[in-house]
Short mmCIF file of C-alpha atoms in Angstrom, two decimals:
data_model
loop_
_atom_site.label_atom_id
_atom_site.label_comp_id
_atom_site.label_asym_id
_atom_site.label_seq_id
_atom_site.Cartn_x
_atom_site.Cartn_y
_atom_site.Cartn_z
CA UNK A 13 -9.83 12.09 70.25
CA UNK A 14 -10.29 11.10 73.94
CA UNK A 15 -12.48 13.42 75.77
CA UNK A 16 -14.15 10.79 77.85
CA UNK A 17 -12.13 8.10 79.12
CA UNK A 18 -12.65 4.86 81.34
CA UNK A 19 -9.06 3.44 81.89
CA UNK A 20 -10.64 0.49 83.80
CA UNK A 21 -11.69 -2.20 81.29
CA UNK A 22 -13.03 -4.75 83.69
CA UNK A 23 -13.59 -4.34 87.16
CA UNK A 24 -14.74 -7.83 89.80
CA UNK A 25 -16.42 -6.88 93.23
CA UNK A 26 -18.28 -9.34 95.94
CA UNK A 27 -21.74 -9.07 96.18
CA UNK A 28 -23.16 -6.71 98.68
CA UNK A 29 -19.62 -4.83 98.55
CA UNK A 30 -19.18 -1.22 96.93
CA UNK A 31 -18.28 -0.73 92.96
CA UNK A 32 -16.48 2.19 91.89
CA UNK A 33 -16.25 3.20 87.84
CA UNK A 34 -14.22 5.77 86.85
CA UNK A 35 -14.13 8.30 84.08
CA UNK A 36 -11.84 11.09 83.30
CA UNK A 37 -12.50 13.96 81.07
CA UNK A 38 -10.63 17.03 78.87
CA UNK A 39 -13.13 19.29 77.53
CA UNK A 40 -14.24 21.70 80.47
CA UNK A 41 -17.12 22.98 78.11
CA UNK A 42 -19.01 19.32 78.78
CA UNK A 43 -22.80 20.69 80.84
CA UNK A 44 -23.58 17.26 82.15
CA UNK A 45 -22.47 13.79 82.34
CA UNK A 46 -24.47 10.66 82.32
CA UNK A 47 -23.78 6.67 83.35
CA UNK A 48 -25.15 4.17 80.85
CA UNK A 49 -25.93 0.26 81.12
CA UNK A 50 -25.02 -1.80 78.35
CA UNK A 51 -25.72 -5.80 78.51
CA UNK A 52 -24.53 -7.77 75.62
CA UNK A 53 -26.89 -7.43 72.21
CA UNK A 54 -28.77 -4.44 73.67
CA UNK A 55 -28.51 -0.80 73.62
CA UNK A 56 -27.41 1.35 76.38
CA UNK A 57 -30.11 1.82 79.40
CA UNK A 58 -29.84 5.16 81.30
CA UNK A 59 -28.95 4.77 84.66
CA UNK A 60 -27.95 8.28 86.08
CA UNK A 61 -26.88 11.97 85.17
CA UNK A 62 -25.25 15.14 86.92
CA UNK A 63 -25.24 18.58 85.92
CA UNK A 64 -21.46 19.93 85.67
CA UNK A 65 -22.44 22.05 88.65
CA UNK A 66 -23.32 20.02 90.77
CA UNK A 67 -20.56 17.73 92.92
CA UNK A 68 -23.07 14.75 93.48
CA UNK A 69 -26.30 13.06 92.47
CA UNK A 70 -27.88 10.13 94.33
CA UNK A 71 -30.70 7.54 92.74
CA UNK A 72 -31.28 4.35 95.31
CA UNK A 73 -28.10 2.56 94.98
CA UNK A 74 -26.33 4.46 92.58
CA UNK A 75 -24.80 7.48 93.47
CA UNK A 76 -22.62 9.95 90.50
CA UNK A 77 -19.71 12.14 92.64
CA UNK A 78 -18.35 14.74 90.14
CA UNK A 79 -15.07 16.34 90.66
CA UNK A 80 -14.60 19.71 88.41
CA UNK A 81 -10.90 20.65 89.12
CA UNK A 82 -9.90 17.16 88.38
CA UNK A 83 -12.08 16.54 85.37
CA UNK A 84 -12.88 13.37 87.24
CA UNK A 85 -16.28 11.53 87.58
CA UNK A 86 -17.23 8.14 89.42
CA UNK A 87 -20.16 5.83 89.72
CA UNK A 88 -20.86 4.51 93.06
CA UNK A 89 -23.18 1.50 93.57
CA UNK A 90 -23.83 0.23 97.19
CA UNK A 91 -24.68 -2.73 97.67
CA UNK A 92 -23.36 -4.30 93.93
CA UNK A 93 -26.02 -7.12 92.63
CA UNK A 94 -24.79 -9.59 90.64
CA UNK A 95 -27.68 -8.15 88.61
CA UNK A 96 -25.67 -4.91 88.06
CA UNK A 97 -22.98 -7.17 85.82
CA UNK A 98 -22.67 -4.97 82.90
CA UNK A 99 -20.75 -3.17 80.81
CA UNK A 100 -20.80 0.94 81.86
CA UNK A 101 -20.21 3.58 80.18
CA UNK A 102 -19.61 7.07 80.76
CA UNK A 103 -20.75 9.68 77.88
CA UNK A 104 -20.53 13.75 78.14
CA UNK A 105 -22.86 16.10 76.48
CA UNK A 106 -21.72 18.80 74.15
CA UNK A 107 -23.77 22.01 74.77
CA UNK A 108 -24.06 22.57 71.67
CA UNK A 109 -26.78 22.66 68.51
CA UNK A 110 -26.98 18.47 68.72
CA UNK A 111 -26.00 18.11 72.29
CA UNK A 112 -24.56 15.13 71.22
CA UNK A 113 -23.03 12.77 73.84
CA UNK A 114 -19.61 11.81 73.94
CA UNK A 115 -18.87 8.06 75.38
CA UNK A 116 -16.00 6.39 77.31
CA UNK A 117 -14.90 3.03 76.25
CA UNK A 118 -16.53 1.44 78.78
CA UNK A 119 -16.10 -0.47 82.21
CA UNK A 120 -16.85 -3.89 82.44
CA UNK A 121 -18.52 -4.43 85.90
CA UNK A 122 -18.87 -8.44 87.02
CA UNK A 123 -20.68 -8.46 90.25
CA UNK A 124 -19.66 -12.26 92.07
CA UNK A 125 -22.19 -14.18 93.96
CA UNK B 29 -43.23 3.34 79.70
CA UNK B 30 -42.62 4.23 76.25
CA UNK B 31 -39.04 2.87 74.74
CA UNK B 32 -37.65 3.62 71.25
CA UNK B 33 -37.56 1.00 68.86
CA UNK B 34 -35.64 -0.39 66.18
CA UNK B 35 -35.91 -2.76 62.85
CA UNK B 36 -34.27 -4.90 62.10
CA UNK B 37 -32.60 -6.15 64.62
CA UNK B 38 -29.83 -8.07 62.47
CA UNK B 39 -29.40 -6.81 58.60
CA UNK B 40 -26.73 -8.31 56.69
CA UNK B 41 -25.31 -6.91 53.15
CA UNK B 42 -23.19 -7.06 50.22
CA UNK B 43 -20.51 -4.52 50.02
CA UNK B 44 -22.38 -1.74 47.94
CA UNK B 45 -25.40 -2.56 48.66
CA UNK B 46 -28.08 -0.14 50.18
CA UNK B 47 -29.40 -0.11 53.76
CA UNK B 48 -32.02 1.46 55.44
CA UNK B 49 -32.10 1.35 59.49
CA UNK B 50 -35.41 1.86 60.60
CA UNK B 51 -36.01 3.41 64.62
CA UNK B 52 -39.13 4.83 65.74
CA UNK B 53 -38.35 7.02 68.98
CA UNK B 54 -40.55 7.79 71.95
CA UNK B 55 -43.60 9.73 70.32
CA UNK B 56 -42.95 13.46 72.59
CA UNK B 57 -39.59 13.41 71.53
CA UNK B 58 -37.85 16.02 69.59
CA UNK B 59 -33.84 15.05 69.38
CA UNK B 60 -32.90 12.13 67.16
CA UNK B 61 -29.49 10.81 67.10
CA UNK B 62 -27.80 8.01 65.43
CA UNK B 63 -25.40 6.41 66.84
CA UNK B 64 -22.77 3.39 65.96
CA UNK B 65 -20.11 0.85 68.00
CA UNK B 66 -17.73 -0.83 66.14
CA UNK B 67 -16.78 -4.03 67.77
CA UNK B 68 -14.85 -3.66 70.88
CA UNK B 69 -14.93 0.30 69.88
CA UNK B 70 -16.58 3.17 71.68
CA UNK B 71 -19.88 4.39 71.21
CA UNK B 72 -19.49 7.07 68.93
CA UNK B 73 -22.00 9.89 67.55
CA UNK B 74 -23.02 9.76 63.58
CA UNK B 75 -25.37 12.71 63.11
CA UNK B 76 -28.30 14.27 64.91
CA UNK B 77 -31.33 15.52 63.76
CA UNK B 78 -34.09 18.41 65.31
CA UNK B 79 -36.89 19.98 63.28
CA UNK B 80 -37.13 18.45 60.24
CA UNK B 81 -33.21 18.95 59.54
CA UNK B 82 -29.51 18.04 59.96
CA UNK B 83 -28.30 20.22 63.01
CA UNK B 84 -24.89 17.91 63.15
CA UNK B 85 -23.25 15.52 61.76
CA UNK B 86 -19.86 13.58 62.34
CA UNK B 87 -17.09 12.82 60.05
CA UNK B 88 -17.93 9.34 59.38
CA UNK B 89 -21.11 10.61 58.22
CA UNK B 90 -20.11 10.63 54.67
CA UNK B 91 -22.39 11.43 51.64
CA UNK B 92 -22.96 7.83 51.65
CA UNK B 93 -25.04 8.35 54.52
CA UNK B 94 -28.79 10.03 55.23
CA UNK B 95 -31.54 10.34 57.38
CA UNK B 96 -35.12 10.89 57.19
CA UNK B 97 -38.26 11.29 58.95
CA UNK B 98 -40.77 10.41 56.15
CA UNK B 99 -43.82 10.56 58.47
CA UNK B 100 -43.40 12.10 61.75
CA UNK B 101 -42.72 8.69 63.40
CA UNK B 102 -40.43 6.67 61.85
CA UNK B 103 -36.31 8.37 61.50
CA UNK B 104 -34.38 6.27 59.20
CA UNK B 105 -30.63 6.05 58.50
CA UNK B 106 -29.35 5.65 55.12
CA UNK B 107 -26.58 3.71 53.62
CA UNK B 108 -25.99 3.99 49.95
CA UNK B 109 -23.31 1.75 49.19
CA UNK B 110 -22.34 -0.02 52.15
CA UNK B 111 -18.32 -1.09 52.94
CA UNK B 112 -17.10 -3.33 54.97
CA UNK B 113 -16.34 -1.18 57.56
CA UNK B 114 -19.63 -0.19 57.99
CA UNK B 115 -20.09 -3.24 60.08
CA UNK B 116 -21.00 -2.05 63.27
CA UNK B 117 -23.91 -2.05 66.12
CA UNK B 118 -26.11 1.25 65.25
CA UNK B 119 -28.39 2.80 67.68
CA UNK B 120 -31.27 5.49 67.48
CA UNK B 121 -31.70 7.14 70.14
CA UNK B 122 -34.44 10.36 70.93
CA UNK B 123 -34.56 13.00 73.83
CA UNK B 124 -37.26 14.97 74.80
CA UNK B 125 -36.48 18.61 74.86
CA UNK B 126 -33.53 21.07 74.81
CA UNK B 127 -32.97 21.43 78.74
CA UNK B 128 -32.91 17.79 79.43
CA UNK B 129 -30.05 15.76 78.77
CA UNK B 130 -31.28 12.36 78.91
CA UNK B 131 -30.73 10.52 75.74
CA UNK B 132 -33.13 7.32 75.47
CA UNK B 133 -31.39 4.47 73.23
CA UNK B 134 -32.80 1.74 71.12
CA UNK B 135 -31.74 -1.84 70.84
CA UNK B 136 -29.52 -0.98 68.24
CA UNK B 137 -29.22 -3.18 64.71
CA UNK B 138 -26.29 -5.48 63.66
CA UNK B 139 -25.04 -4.62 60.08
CA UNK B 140 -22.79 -7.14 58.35
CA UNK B 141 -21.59 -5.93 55.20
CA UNK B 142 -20.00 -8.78 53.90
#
């Protein structure tokens, strides 16, 4: 069952240059979507969130562009820290009872000095 | 700022053994959710919990597994008679209220079921 999906495993940029991680999605139903953090032995760290009806949401350097008729999200983050090395994922939320969250697989983001 | 947390951080088993993952989420919290990763797996939902009860569950969660919240603070996970592929990463994680959508996660805990 792939409702969220990151087909980028890994992704490299230069320092001070712009990353982009993508995530696709099926279920139109889906009321927000949210970017997680994950470094190795640690659990995910929120890092930003947009409504489904909104077509953009903008914290400091990272900024979430949603695009509804494609079922298409992306993470911006301007200028990339080799801080920001990481592993991102992309998760949905069901509005439902649980409002569970639904993850992507994951980017792997390595930011070079 | 308040953070949930989780014990222990590394917990390994027998195969039928039982396990109990302990997480204490952020005290104003309502929404508790386990989660699990399987190595080089997604992150993928178990069961969630809201007032006292069950409001849904996954497939995986079998009735090997349960969940508690024995004292207001603590929420536990449950694993009756663990299998090996019950190895996995498993993270608590809490949220504060219906209308926001932030999920909060915890460190997670490394079962081995061996």
């Amino acid at each position: 069952d792939q409702q969220v999906k990151q087909n980028s495993p890994s992704l490299s940029v230069q320092e001070g240059r712009i990353s982009i991680l993508n995530c696709d999605y099926t279920n139109s139903m889906f009321d927000y979507f949210l970017w997680y953090k994950k470094y190795p032995a640690e659990g995910p760290t929120f890092l930003i969130s947009i409504s489904s009806i909104k077509d953009k949401n903008e914290d400091g350097r990272f900024t979430v562009f949603l695009n509804k008729s494609a079922k298409h999200l992306s993470l911006h983050i301007v200028p990339s820290q080799p801080g920001d090395s990481a592993v991102y994922f992309c998760a949905a939320r069901v509005p439902d009872s649980s409002y569970k969250l639904i993850f992507g697989s994951g980017t792997r983001l390595l930011v070079r000095p | 700022e308040p953070e949930v947390t989780q014990t222990p951080s590394h917990q390994v088993t027998q195969m039928g053994q039982e396990v109990i993952l302990r997480c204490v989420p952020i005290s104003n919290h309502l929404y508790f959710y386990w989660y699990r990763q399987i190595l080089g797996q997604k992150v993928e939902f178990l069961v969630s919990f809201y007032n006292n009860e069950i409001s849904e569950k996954s497939e995986i969660f079998d009735d090997q597994f349960s969940v508690e919240r024995p004292d207001g603070s603590n929420f536990t996970l449950k694993i009756r008679s663990t299998k090996l592929e019950d190895s996995a990463m498993y993270f608590c994680a809490s949220k504060v209220g219906s209308l926001k959508e932030t999920q909060y996660f915890g460190p997670g805990t490394r079962l081995l079921v061996l």
